[in-house]
Short mmCIF file of C-alpha atoms in Angstrom, two decimals:
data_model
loop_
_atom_site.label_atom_id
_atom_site.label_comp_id
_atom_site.label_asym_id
_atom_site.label_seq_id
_atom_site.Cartn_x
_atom_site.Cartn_y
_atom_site.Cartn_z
CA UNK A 26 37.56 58.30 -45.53
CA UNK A 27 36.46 58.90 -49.18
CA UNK A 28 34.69 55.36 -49.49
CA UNK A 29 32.48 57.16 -45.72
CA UNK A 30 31.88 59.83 -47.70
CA UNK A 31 30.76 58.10 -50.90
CA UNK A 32 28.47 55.69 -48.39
CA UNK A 33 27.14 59.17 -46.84
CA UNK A 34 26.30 61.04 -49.99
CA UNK A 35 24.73 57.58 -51.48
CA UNK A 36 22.15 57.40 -48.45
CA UNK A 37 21.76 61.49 -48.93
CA UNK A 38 20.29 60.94 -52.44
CA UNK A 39 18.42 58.23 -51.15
CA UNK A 40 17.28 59.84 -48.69
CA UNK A 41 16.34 62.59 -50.94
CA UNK A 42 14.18 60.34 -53.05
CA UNK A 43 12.14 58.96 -50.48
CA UNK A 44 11.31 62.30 -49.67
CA UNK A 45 10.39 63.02 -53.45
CA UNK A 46 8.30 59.88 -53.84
CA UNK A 47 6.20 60.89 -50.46
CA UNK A 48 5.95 63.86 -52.26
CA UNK A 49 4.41 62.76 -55.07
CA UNK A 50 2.05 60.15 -53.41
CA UNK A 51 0.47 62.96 -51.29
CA UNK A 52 0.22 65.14 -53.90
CA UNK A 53 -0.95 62.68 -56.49
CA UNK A 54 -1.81 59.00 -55.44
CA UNK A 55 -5.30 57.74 -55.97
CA UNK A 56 -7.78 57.38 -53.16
CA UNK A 57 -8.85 53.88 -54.12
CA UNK A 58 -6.95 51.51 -56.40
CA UNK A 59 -8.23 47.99 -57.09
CA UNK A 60 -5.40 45.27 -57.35
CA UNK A 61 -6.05 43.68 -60.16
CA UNK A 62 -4.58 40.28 -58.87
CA UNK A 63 -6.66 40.04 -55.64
CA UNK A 64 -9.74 38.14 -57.24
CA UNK A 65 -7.60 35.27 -58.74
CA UNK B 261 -10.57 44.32 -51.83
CA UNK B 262 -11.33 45.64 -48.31
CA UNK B 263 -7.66 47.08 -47.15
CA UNK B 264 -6.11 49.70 -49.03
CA UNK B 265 -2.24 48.79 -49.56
CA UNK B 266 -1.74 52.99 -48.84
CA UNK B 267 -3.84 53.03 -45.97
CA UNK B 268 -2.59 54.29 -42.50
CA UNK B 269 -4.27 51.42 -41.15
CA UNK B 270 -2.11 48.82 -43.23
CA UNK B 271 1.07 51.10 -43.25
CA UNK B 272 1.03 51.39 -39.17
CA UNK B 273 -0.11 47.43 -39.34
CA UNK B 274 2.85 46.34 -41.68
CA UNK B 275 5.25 48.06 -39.45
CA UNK B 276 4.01 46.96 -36.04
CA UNK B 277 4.65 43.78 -37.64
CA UNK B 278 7.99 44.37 -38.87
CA UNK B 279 9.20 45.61 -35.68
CA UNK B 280 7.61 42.39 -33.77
CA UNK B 281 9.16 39.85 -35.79
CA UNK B 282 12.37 42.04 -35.96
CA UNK B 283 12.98 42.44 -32.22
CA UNK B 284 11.28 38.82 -31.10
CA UNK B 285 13.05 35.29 -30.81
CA UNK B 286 11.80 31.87 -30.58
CA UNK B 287 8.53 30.01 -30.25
CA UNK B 288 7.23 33.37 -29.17
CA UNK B 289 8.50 34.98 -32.16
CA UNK B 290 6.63 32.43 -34.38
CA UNK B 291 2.82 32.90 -32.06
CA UNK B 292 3.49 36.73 -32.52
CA UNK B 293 3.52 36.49 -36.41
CA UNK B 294 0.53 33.89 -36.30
CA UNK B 295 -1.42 36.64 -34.49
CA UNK B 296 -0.04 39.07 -36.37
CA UNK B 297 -1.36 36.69 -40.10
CA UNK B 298 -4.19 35.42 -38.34
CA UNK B 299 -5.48 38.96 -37.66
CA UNK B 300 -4.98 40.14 -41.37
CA UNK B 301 -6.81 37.72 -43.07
CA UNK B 302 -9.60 37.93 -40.84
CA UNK B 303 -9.61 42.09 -41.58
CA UNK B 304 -9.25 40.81 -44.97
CA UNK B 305 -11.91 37.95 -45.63
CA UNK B 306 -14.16 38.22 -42.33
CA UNK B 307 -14.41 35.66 -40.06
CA UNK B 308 -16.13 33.19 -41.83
CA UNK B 309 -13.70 32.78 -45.43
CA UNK B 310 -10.98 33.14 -43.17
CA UNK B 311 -12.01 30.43 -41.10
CA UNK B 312 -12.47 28.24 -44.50
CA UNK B 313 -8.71 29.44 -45.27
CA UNK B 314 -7.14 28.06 -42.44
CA UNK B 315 -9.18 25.11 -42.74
CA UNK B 316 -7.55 24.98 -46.08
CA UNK B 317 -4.11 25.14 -44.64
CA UNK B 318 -4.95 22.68 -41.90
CA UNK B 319 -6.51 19.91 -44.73
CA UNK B 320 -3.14 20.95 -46.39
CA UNK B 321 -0.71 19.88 -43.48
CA UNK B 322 -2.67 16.87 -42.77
CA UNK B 323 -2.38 15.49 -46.65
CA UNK B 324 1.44 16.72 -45.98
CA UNK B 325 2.18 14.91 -42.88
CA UNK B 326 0.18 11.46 -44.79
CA UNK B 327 3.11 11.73 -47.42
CA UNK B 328 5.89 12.39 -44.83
CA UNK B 329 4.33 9.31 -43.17
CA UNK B 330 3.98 6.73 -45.68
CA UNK B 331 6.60 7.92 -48.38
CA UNK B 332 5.49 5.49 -50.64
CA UNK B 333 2.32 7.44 -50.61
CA UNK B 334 1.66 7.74 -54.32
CA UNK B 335 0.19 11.96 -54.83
CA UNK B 336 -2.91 10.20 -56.82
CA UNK B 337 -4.35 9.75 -53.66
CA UNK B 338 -4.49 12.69 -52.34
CA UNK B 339 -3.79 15.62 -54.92
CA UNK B 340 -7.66 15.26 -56.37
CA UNK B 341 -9.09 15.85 -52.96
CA UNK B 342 -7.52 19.04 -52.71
CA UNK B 343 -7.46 20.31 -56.40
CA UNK B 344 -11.59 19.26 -55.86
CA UNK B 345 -11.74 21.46 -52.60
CA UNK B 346 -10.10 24.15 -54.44
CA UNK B 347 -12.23 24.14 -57.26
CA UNK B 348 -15.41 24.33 -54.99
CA UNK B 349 -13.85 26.78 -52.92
CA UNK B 350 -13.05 29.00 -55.75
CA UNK B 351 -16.12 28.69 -57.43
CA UNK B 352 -15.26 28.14 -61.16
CA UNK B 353 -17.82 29.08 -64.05
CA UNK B 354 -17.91 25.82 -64.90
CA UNK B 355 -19.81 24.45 -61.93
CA UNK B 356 -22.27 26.88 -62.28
CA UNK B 357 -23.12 24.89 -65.29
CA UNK B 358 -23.33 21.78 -63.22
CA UNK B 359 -24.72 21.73 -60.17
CA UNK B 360 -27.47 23.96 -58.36
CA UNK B 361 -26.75 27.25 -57.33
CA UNK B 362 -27.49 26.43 -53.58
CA UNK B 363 -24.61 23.70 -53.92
CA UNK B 364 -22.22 26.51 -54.24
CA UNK B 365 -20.10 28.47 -51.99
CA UNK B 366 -20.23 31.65 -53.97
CA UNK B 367 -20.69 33.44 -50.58
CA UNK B 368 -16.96 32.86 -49.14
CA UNK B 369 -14.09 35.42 -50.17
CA UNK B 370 -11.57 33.70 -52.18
CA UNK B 371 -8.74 36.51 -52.01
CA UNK B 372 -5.44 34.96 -52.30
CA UNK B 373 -6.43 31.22 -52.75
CA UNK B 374 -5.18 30.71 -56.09
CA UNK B 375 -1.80 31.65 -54.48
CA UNK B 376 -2.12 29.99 -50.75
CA UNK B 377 -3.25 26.44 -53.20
CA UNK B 378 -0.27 26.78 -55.14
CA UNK B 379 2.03 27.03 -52.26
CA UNK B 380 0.11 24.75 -50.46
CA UNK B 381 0.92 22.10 -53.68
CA UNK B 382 4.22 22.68 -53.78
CA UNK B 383 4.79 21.35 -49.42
CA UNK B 384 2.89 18.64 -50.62
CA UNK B 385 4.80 17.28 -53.87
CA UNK B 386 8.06 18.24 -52.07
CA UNK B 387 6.88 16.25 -48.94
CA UNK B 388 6.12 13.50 -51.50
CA UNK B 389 9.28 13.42 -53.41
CA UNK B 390 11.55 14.09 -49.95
CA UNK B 391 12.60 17.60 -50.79
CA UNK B 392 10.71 19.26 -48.24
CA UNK B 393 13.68 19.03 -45.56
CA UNK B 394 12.08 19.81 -42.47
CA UNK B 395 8.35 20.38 -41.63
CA UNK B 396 6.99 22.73 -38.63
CA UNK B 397 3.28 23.27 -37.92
CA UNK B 398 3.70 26.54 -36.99
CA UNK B 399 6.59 27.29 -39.42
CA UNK B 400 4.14 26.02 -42.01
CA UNK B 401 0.87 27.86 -40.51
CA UNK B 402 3.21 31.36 -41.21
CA UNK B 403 4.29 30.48 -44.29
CA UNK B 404 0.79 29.97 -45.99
CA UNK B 405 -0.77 32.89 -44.07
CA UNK B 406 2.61 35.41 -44.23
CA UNK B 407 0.75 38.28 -44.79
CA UNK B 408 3.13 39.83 -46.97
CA UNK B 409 2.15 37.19 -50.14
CA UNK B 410 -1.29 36.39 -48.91
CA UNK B 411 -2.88 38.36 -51.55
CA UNK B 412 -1.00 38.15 -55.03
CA UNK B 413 1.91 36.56 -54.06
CA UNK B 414 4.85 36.20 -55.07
CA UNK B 415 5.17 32.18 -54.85
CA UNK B 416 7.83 31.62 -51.91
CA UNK B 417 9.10 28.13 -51.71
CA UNK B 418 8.43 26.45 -47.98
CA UNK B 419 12.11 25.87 -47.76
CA UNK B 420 13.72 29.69 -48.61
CA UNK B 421 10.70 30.93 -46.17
CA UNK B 422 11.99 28.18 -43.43
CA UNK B 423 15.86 29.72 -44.04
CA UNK B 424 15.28 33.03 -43.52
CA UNK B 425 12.82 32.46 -40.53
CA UNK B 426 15.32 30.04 -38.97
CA UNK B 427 18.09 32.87 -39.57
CA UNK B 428 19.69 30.56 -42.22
CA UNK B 429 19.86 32.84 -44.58
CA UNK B 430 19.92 36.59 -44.51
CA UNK B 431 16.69 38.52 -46.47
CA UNK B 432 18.68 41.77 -46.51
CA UNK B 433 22.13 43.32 -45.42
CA UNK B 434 22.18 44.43 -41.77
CA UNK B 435 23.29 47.67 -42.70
CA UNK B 436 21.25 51.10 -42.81
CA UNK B 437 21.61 51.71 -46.50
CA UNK B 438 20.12 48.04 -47.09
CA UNK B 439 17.11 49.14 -44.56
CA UNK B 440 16.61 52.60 -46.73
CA UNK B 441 16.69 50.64 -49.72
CA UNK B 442 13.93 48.28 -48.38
CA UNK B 443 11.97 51.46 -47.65
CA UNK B 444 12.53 52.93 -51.27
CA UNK B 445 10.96 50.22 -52.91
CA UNK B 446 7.96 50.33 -50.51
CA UNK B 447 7.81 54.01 -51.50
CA UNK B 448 8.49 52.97 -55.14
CA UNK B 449 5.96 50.51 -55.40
CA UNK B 450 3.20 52.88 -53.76
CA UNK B 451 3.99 55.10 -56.13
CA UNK B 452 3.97 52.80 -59.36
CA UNK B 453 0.55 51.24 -58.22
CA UNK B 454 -1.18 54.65 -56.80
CA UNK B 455 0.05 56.68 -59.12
CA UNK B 456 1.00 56.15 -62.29
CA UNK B 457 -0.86 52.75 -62.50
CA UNK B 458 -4.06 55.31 -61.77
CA UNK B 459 -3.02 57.44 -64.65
CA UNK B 460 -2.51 54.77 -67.38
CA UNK B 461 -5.42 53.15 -66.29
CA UNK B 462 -7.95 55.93 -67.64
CA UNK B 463 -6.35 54.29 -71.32
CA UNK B 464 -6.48 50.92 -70.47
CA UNK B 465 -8.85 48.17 -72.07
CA UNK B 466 -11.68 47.92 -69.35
CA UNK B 467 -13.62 44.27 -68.66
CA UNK B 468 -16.50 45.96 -70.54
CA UNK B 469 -15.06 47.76 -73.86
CA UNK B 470 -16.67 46.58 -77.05
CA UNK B 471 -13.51 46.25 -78.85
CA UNK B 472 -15.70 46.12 -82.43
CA UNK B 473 -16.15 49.68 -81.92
CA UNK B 474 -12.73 50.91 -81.70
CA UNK B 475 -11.09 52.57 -84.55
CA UNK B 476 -7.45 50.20 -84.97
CA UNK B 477 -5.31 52.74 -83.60
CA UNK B 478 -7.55 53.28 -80.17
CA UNK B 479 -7.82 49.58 -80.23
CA UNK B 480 -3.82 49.31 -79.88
CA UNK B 481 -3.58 52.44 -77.29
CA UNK B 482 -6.17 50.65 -75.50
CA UNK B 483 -4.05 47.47 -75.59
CA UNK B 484 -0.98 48.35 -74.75
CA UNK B 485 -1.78 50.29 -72.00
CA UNK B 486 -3.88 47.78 -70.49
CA UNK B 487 -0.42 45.74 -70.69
CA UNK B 488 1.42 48.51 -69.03
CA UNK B 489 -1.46 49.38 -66.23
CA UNK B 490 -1.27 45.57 -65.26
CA UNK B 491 2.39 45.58 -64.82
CA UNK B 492 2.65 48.72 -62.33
CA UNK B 493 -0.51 47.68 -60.74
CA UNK B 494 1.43 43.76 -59.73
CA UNK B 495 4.44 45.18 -59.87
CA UNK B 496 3.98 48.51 -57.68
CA UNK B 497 2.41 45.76 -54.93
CA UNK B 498 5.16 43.42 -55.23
CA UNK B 499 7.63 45.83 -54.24
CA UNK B 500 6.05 47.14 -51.51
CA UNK B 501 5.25 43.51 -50.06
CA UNK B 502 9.43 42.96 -51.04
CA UNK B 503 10.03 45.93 -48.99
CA UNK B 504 7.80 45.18 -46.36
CA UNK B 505 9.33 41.37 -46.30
CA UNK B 506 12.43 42.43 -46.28
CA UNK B 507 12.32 44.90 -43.46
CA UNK B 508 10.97 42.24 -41.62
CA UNK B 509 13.36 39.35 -42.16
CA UNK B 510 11.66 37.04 -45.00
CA UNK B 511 11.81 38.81 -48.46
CA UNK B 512 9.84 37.23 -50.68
CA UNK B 513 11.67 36.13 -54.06
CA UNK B 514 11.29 38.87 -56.93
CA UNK B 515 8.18 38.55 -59.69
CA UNK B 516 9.25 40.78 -62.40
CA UNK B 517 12.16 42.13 -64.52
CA UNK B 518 11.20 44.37 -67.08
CA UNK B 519 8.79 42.29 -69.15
CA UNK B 520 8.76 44.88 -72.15
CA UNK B 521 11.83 43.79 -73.22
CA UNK B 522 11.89 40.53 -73.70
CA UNK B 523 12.71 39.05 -77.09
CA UNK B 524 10.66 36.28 -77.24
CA UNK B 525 7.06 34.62 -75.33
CA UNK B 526 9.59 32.02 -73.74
CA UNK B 527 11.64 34.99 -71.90
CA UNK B 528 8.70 36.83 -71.42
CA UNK B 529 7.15 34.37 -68.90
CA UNK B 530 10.57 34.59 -66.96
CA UNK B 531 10.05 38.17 -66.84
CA UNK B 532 6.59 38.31 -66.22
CA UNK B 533 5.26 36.52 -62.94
CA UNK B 534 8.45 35.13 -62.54
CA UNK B 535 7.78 33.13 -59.51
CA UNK B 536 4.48 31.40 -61.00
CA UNK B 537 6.45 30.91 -64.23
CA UNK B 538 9.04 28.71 -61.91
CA UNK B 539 6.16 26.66 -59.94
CA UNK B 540 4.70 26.03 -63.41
CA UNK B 541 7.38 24.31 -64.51
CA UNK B 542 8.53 22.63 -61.30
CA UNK B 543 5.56 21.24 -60.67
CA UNK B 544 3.70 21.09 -64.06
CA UNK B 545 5.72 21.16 -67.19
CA UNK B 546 8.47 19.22 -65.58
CA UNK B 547 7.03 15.66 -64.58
CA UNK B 548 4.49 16.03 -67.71
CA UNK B 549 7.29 16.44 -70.14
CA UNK B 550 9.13 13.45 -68.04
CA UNK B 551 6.11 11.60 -68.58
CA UNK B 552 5.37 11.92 -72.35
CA UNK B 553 9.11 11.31 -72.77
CA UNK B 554 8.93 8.01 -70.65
CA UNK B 555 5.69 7.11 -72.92
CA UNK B 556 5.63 4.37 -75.90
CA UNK B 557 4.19 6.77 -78.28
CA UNK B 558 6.20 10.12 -77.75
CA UNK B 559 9.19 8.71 -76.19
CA UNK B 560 10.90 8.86 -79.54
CA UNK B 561 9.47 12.75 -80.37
CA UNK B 562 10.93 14.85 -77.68
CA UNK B 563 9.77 18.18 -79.33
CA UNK B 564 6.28 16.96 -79.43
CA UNK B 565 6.13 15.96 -76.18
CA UNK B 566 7.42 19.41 -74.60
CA UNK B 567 4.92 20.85 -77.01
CA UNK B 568 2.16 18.83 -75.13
CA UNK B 569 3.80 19.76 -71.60
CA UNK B 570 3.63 23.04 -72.86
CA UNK B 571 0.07 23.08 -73.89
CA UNK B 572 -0.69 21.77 -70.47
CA UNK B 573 1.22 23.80 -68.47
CA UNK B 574 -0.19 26.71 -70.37
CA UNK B 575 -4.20 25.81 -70.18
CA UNK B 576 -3.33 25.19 -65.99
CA UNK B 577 -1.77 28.69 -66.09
CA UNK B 578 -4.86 30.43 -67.40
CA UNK B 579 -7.28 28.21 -65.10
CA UNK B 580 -5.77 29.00 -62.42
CA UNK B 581 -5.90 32.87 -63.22
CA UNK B 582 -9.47 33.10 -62.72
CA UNK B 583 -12.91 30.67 -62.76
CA UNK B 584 -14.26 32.29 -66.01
CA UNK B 585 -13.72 31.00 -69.62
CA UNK B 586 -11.53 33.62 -70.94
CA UNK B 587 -8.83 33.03 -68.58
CA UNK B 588 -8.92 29.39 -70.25
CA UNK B 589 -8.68 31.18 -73.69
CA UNK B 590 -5.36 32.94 -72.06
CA UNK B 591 -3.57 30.17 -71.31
CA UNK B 592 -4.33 28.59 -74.72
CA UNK B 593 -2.96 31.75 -76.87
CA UNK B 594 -0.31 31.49 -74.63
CA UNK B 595 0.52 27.93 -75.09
CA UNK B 596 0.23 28.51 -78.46
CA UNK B 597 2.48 31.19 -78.57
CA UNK B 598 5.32 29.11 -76.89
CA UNK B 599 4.38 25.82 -78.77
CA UNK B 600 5.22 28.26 -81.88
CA UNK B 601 8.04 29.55 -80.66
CA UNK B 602 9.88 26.38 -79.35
CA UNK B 603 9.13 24.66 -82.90
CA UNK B 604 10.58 27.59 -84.69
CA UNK B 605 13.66 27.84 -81.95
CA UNK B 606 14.15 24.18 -82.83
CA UNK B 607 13.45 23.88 -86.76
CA UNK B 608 16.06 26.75 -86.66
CA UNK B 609 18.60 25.17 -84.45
CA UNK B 610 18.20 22.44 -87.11
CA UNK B 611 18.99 24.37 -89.99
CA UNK B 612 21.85 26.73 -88.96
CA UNK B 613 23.12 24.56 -86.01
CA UNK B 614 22.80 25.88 -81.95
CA UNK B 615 26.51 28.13 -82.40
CA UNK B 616 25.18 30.38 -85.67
CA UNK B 617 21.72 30.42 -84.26
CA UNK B 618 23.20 31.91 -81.02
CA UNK B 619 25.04 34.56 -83.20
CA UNK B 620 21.96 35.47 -84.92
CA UNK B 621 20.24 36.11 -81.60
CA UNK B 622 22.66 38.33 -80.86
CA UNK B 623 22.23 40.85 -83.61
CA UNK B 624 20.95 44.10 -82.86
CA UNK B 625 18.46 43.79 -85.43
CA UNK B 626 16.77 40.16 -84.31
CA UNK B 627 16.59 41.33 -80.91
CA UNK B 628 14.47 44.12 -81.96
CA UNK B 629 12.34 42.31 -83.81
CA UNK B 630 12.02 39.77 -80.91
CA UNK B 631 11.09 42.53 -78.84
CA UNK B 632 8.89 44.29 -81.22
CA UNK B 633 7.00 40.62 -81.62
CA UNK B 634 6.80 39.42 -78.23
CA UNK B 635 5.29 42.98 -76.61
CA UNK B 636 2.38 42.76 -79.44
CA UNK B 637 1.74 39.27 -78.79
CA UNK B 638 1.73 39.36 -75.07
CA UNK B 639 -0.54 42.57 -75.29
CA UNK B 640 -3.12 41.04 -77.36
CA UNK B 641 -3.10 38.08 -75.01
CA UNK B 642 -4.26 40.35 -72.54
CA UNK B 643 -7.54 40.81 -74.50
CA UNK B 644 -8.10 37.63 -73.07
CA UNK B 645 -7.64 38.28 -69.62
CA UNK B 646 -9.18 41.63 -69.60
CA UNK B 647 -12.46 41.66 -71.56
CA UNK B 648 -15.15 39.55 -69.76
CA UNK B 649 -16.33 35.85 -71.13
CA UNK B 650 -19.74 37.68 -72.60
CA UNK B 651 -17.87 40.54 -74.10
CA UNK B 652 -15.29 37.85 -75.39
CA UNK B 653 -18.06 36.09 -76.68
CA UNK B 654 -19.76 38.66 -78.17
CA UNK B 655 -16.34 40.02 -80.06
CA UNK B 656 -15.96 36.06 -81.37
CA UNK B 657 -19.44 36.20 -83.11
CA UNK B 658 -19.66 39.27 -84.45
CA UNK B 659 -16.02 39.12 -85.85
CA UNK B 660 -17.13 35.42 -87.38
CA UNK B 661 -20.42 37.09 -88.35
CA UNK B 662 -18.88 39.36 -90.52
#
C-alpha cells in the first residue's frame, strides 16, 4: 500500500511539472528558433 | 529550417505518428511509418531534395546488398563513390574552388545528410565486416528516414533500431510513469531549446562578431555562452526527439551528459555528441589506429600512431560538421587538444605509474582543474565553429598583423 502511494504521489509531482513547463513555454518560448545543427 | 519543432503542426504530426506505430503490427506497421517518414521529409526538403535523399538511401542499400553479396567485397570499391556523392551533394567550399558554379547542386536542401551519410556508412562497413545481422529493405528505408533523427540525429546503430522495431528489445517500460516520463522530456527539451536557449542566445558569439573589437571580458561572456546556447539548443531537440522515440517504440540512444563537467577534452567528446563521438571511433579512429599499428614504420610507436588516428579522426569530425573551412580548423584544435592530452595522460602514466596516476585523478583539486581546463578549451574551440571562414580569416590577419 505505501510503495501505491509513493508510485501515486511520484506521478503527482510529475504531473505537476509538466504542467509547470507548459506553463512556461506559453508564457515564454520563442516564436522562431533556428536549430543550430540542421545545416550540417 | 521550414518546421518548427513547437509547432502544432509537428506536435499533432509526431503524435499521429506515435499512436500509428504504437497501435499497428506487421508489414503494415512498417508502410505506415514509411508514409508517415516519407511525408516529413518531403514537408521538410520539398519534393525535389527529398527525392535526391531517398535516392541516397536507395544508392546506399544497393552498395549494401553488393557487400552482403560478395563478402570478399573489399569497401575500396565502393566507399569513394558514396563519400564522392556526398561531397557533391553537400556542396563543400572547396568545390566551389574547383569546378564551375553551374556544376554544382547548391540548389538541393541538404538538412540532415551529414547524419543520414553517417548512418548510411555504418550498414555498409557492418554489411562488409558481417556485423550487420539481418538486412530489410523496408526495415532499412525507416531507419535512414525515422523522422525522429532525420534532422540532427542522434546516430542510431541499424541493429538497436532493427531490435526495438522487431520488439526485441523494449525502448521504454510499459508502465504509465515511464510514458509521463517520455512526455517530460519532450516538455523539457521544448523548454531548454525555446526558452532558455532563446535567452542565452542574445549573449552568444554570433557567425558575424568581430571578435578584435571585444573588450577580454565580453570576449569570454560571449564565449561561453555561445558554448552554453549550443548545448540547450542540441540538447533541448534531442530530448524531445528521445521523448518522441520513445513514446513511439524506438528511442534513439542518448547524445549528451552534462558536457560542462568533464575533466578533460577526451571525456568531453563522450559527453558531448556522444553518439557521433562513438561512430567516430568505430568507424574512424579504430581501423586507422589498427592500421598504423599493423604498419612497418609506426608499428613499434603505438602512442604516435593513436596520435595520427587521432588527428584523423579529428579533421573528419570537423569536415563533416559543415562544407566551410572553419569547421576544418575545428576539428584540428580539437585533434590537437586530444593529441595533447593523450601524450600528457601517457608521459604521466610513465612517470608515476597507471595506480598513483589514478589516485591523482581522483583529488578534488585535479578534477577541478580538469574541469576548469577542459570548459575553456572546448569554448574557445567553438570560435571555430561559430564565427564564419571570412570573419575567421579576417581575426587570423589582423591578430598576425599586429
Amino acid at each position: 500500500m505505501k510503495a501505491i502511494s509513493s508510485i501515486r504521489t511520484r506521478i503527482l509531482l510529475k504531473l505537476l511539472a509538466a504542467a509547470l513547463l507548459i506553463f512556461i513555454l506559453v508564457l515564454f518560448s520563442s516564436t522562431h528558433v533556428d536549430f543550430i545543427y540542421t545545416s550540417f | 529550417m521550414s518546421i518548427a519543432l513547437l509547432s502544432i503542426k509537428y506536435l499533432s504530426f509526431s503524435m499521429m505518428s506515435v499512436l500509428l506505430v504504437s497501435l499497428l503490427a506487421g508489414a503494415f506497421r512498417q508502410f505506415v511509418f514509411l508514409s508517415v517518414n516519407l511525408f516529413f521529409i518531403g514537408w521538410l526538403l520539398g519534393p525535389i531534395s527529398a527525392l535526391a535523399t531517398i535516392a541516397f538511401c536507395l544508392l546506399g542499400f544497393a552498395l549494401v546488398r553488393i557487400h552482403l553479396k560478395w563478402p570478399a567485397l573489399r569497401l575500396v570499391y565502393t566507399l569513394p563513390v558514396f563519400v564522392a556523392l556526398f561531397i557533391y551533394l553537400r556542396n563543400y567550399e572547396i568545390l566551389q574552388w574547383i569546378f564551375p558554379p553551374e556544376l554544382l547542386s547548391s540548389t538541393l536542401s541538404t538538412i540532415g545528410l551529414s547524419f543520414l551519410f553517417f548512418k548510411i556508412i555504418h550498414v555498409l562497413v557492418d554489411a562488409q565486416s558481417n556485423t550487420l545481422r539481418k538486412l530489410e529493405f523496408l526495415t532499412y528505408l525507416n531507419y535512414c528516414l525515422n523522422f525522429t533523427t532525420f534532422m540532427m540525429g542522434p546516430i542510431m546503430r541499424y541493429q538497436d533500431y532493427f531490435d526495438q522495431w522487431h520488439g526485441h528489445k523494449q525502448a521504454i517500460e510499459p508502465t504509465y510513469e515511464a510514458h509521463l516520463d517520455a512526455v517530460l522530456r519532450i516538455l523539457g527539451g521544448m523548454v531548454k531549446a525555446y526558452v532558455l536557449a532563446g535567452w542565452i542566445n542574445g549573449l552568444a558569439l554570433q557567425a558575424d562578431t568581430n571578435v578584435l573589437q571585444l573588450s577580454f571580458t565580453a570576449w569570454l561572456v560571449q564565449m561561453y555562452a555561445f558554448f552554453f546556447y549550443l548545448y540547450l539548443n542540441f540538447s533541448g531537440y534531442v530530448d524531445i526527439v528521445i521523448g518522441i522515440g520513445s513514446l513511439m517504440g524506438i528511442r534513439p540512444p542518448e547524445n549528451f551528459n552534462k558536457p560542462f563537467i568533464a575533466q578533460n577534452i577526451s571525456d568531453f567528446w563522450l559527453r558531448q555528441h556522444r553518439s557521433l563521438t562513438l561512430w567516430l571511433t568505430d568507424y574512424v579512429f579504430s581501423p586507422a589506429y589498427k592500421r598504423a599499428l599493423s604498419s612497418k614504420r609506426l608499428g613499434s610507436h603505438p602512442v604516435l600512431a593513436g596520435n595520427l588516428a587521432i588527428m584523423l579522426t579529428m579533421i573528419v569530425s570537423g569536415i563533416w560538421h559543415g562544407t566551410s573551412i572553419n569547421f576544418l580548423f575545428f576539428g584540428l584544435v580539437h585533434g590537437i587538444y586530444l593529441v595533447i592530452y593523450h601524450s600528457w595522460d601517457h608521459f604521466l602514466a610513465r612517470r608515476l605509474g597507471r595506480k598513483r596516476l589514478k589516485q591523482l585523478r581522483q583529488h578534488w583539486l585535479a578534477r577541478t582543474v580538469g574541469i576548469v581546463i577542459t570548459f575553456n578549451a572546448a569554448s574557445f574551440a567553438f570560435l571555430f565553429f561559430q564565427l564564419d571562414t571570412a570573419h575567421l580569416l579576417q581575426l587570423f590577419s589582423d591578430l598576425l598583423g599586429s
